[in-house]
């Protein structure tokens, strides 16, 4: 089954001062409703991150459900953003469906910024934790 929502807010940031990149896709600006927050560090993972298994992208969902290396596939064609998750991550993310589709009702400039930063976030870390397919 697929969980579908309409995203009215998209934000993408590369924060070099704090060594983090993030992309948020949300129903509402105020944080109410459903959202996906994709995050990673910039550069190479630290030895500590590697030893803790935190050396890949991270996904955060409402209620702070969090999983690392959990995106199996991701695609953005025109307006829907489709995310496929590994089933093993569902409990950590507090989700029921491995497929999520966000219909993006945001300006084109926001989508283009999101594409660039999201590609960087998902390319972070060890190769075996990267999505099998990234079509942005």
mmCIF file of C-alpha atoms in Angstrom:
data_model
loop_
_atom_site.group_PDB
_atom_site.id
_atom_site.type_symbol
_atom_site.label_atom_id
_atom_site.label_comp_id
_atom_site.label_asym_id
_atom_site.label_seq_id
_atom_site.Cartn_x
_atom_site.Cartn_y
_atom_site.Cartn_z
ATOM 1 C CA UNK A 1 0.000 0.000 0.000
ATOM 2 C CA UNK A 2 1.102 3.602 -0.601
ATOM 3 C CA UNK A 3 0.788 6.493 1.820
ATOM 4 C CA UNK A 4 -0.083 9.662 -0.115
ATOM 5 C CA UNK A 5 0.007 13.270 1.017
ATOM 6 C CA UNK A 6 0.154 16.740 -0.486
ATOM 7 C CA UNK A 7 3.310 18.675 0.322
ATOM 8 C CA UNK A 8 2.742 22.418 0.445
ATOM 9 C CA UNK A 9 6.207 23.126 1.834
ATOM 10 C CA UNK A 10 9.630 22.031 0.618
ATOM 11 C CA UNK A 11 12.888 23.229 2.161
ATOM 12 C CA UNK A 12 16.463 22.350 1.246
ATOM 13 C CA UNK A 13 19.581 23.474 3.078
ATOM 14 C CA UNK A 14 23.313 22.888 3.009
ATOM 15 C CA UNK A 15 24.673 24.194 6.311
ATOM 16 C CA UNK A 16 28.474 24.084 6.099
ATOM 17 C CA UNK A 17 28.879 25.673 9.541
ATOM 18 C CA UNK A 18 27.104 22.729 11.183
ATOM 19 C CA UNK A 19 28.243 20.066 8.672
ATOM 20 C CA UNK A 20 24.694 19.061 7.718
ATOM 21 C CA UNK A 21 22.488 18.887 4.632
ATOM 22 C CA UNK A 22 18.734 18.484 4.886
ATOM 23 C CA UNK A 23 15.602 18.399 2.763
ATOM 24 C CA UNK A 24 12.123 18.639 4.237
ATOM 25 C CA UNK A 25 8.861 17.834 2.474
ATOM 26 C CA UNK A 26 5.811 18.714 4.581
ATOM 27 C CA UNK A 27 2.060 19.082 4.472
ATOM 28 C CA UNK A 28 2.068 22.372 6.386
ATOM 29 C CA UNK A 29 4.529 25.133 7.309
ATOM 30 C CA UNK A 30 3.668 24.898 10.996
ATOM 31 C CA UNK A 31 4.887 21.307 11.297
ATOM 32 C CA UNK A 32 1.410 19.874 11.673
ATOM 33 C CA UNK A 33 0.567 16.953 9.434
ATOM 34 C CA UNK A 34 2.854 14.505 7.716
ATOM 35 C CA UNK A 35 6.453 15.251 6.732
ATOM 36 C CA UNK A 36 9.667 13.617 5.598
ATOM 37 C CA UNK A 37 13.019 15.082 6.633
ATOM 38 C CA UNK A 38 16.058 13.689 4.798
ATOM 39 C CA UNK A 39 19.409 14.501 6.437
ATOM 40 C CA UNK A 40 23.109 13.741 6.194
ATOM 41 C CA UNK A 41 26.455 15.146 7.138
ATOM 42 C CA UNK A 42 28.722 16.864 4.636
ATOM 43 C CA UNK A 43 31.924 15.152 3.481
ATOM 44 C CA UNK A 44 33.075 11.804 4.795
ATOM 45 C CA UNK A 45 31.495 10.083 7.818
ATOM 46 C CA UNK A 46 33.494 10.344 11.024
ATOM 47 C CA UNK A 47 34.991 7.197 12.590
ATOM 48 C CA UNK A 48 32.459 7.563 15.415
ATOM 49 C CA UNK A 49 29.541 7.706 12.941
ATOM 50 C CA UNK A 50 30.887 4.600 11.203
ATOM 51 C CA UNK A 51 31.226 2.674 14.489
ATOM 52 C CA UNK A 52 27.655 3.609 15.480
ATOM 53 C CA UNK A 53 26.161 2.753 12.074
ATOM 54 C CA UNK A 54 25.240 6.391 11.472
ATOM 55 C CA UNK A 55 27.322 6.688 8.299
ATOM 56 C CA UNK A 56 24.481 7.107 5.801
ATOM 57 C CA UNK A 57 21.497 9.305 5.074
ATOM 58 C CA UNK A 58 18.875 9.664 7.779
ATOM 59 C CA UNK A 59 15.111 9.965 7.455
ATOM 60 C CA UNK A 60 12.937 11.522 10.162
ATOM 61 C CA UNK A 61 9.132 11.298 10.235
ATOM 62 C CA UNK A 62 6.449 12.795 12.504
ATOM 63 C CA UNK A 63 6.853 11.828 16.175
ATOM 64 C CA UNK A 64 10.639 11.754 15.532
ATOM 65 C CA UNK A 65 10.690 8.294 13.947
ATOM 66 C CA UNK A 66 14.275 7.985 12.667
ATOM 67 C CA UNK A 67 16.141 5.479 10.492
ATOM 68 C CA UNK A 68 19.510 5.458 8.713
ATOM 69 C CA UNK A 69 20.091 4.104 5.205
ATOM 70 C CA UNK A 70 16.385 3.317 4.889
ATOM 71 C CA UNK A 71 15.519 4.718 1.437
ATOM 72 C CA UNK A 72 15.477 1.882 -1.115
ATOM 73 C CA UNK A 73 14.369 3.965 -4.109
ATOM 74 C CA UNK A 74 13.384 7.565 -4.736
ATOM 75 C CA UNK A 75 12.031 9.259 -7.842
ATOM 76 C CA UNK A 76 10.745 12.683 -8.766
ATOM 77 C CA UNK A 77 8.852 12.919 -12.025
ATOM 78 C CA UNK A 78 7.076 16.216 -12.563
ATOM 79 C CA UNK A 79 5.241 16.761 -9.245
ATOM 80 C CA UNK A 80 5.009 13.505 -7.323
ATOM 81 C CA UNK A 81 7.984 12.537 -5.176
ATOM 82 C CA UNK A 82 7.901 8.769 -4.684
ATOM 83 C CA UNK A 83 9.884 7.187 -1.859
ATOM 84 C CA UNK A 84 10.292 3.447 -1.348
ATOM 85 C CA UNK A 85 11.594 2.342 2.050
ATOM 86 C CA UNK A 86 13.146 -0.888 3.248
ATOM 87 C CA UNK A 87 10.522 -2.837 5.251
ATOM 88 C CA UNK A 88 12.955 -3.297 8.165
ATOM 89 C CA UNK A 89 12.899 0.484 8.767
ATOM 90 C CA UNK A 90 9.133 0.840 9.239
ATOM 91 C CA UNK A 91 9.093 0.277 13.011
ATOM 92 C CA UNK A 92 11.882 2.818 13.590
ATOM 93 C CA UNK A 93 10.079 5.347 11.373
ATOM 94 C CA UNK A 94 6.706 4.563 12.979
ATOM 95 C CA UNK A 95 5.181 3.997 9.534
ATOM 96 C CA UNK A 96 2.955 1.272 8.104
ATOM 97 C CA UNK A 97 3.651 1.612 4.374
ATOM 98 C CA UNK A 98 6.930 1.122 2.508
ATOM 99 C CA UNK A 99 5.765 3.395 -0.313
ATOM 100 C CA UNK A 100 5.178 7.132 0.154
ATOM 101 C CA UNK A 101 4.025 9.554 -2.504
ATOM 102 C CA UNK A 102 4.157 13.304 -1.946
ATOM 103 C CA UNK A 103 2.281 15.458 -4.442
ATOM 104 C CA UNK A 104 4.351 18.651 -4.517
ATOM 105 C CA UNK A 105 2.281 21.839 -4.536
ATOM 106 C CA UNK A 106 5.265 24.180 -4.351
ATOM 107 C CA UNK A 107 7.025 26.564 -6.758
ATOM 108 C CA UNK A 108 9.310 25.042 -9.405
ATOM 109 C CA UNK A 109 12.321 26.855 -7.945
ATOM 110 C CA UNK A 110 11.805 24.998 -4.637
ATOM 111 C CA UNK A 111 11.614 21.663 -6.458
ATOM 112 C CA UNK A 112 14.844 22.347 -8.337
ATOM 113 C CA UNK A 113 16.669 23.270 -5.122
ATOM 114 C CA UNK A 114 15.274 20.145 -3.462
ATOM 115 C CA UNK A 115 16.524 17.929 -6.326
ATOM 116 C CA UNK A 116 20.105 19.112 -5.940
ATOM 117 C CA UNK A 117 20.347 18.888 -2.171
ATOM 118 C CA UNK A 118 18.409 15.606 -1.930
ATOM 119 C CA UNK A 119 20.792 13.965 -4.402
ATOM 120 C CA UNK A 120 23.707 15.020 -2.167
ATOM 121 C CA UNK A 121 22.001 13.789 1.013
ATOM 122 C CA UNK A 122 21.288 10.357 -0.480
ATOM 123 C CA UNK A 123 24.852 10.006 -1.843
ATOM 124 C CA UNK A 124 26.374 10.456 1.624
ATOM 125 C CA UNK A 125 28.154 7.628 3.409
ATOM 126 C CA UNK A 126 28.846 4.018 2.653
ATOM 127 C CA UNK A 127 27.817 2.659 -0.728
ATOM 128 C CA UNK A 128 25.763 -0.272 0.590
ATOM 129 C CA UNK A 129 23.440 2.123 2.483
ATOM 130 C CA UNK A 130 22.660 4.328 -0.510
ATOM 131 C CA UNK A 131 19.351 3.922 -2.345
ATOM 132 C CA UNK A 132 19.323 1.334 -5.128
ATOM 133 C CA UNK A 133 17.691 3.867 -7.441
ATOM 134 C CA UNK A 134 17.778 7.667 -7.332
ATOM 135 C CA UNK A 135 15.878 9.345 -10.166
ATOM 136 C CA UNK A 136 15.678 13.035 -9.376
#
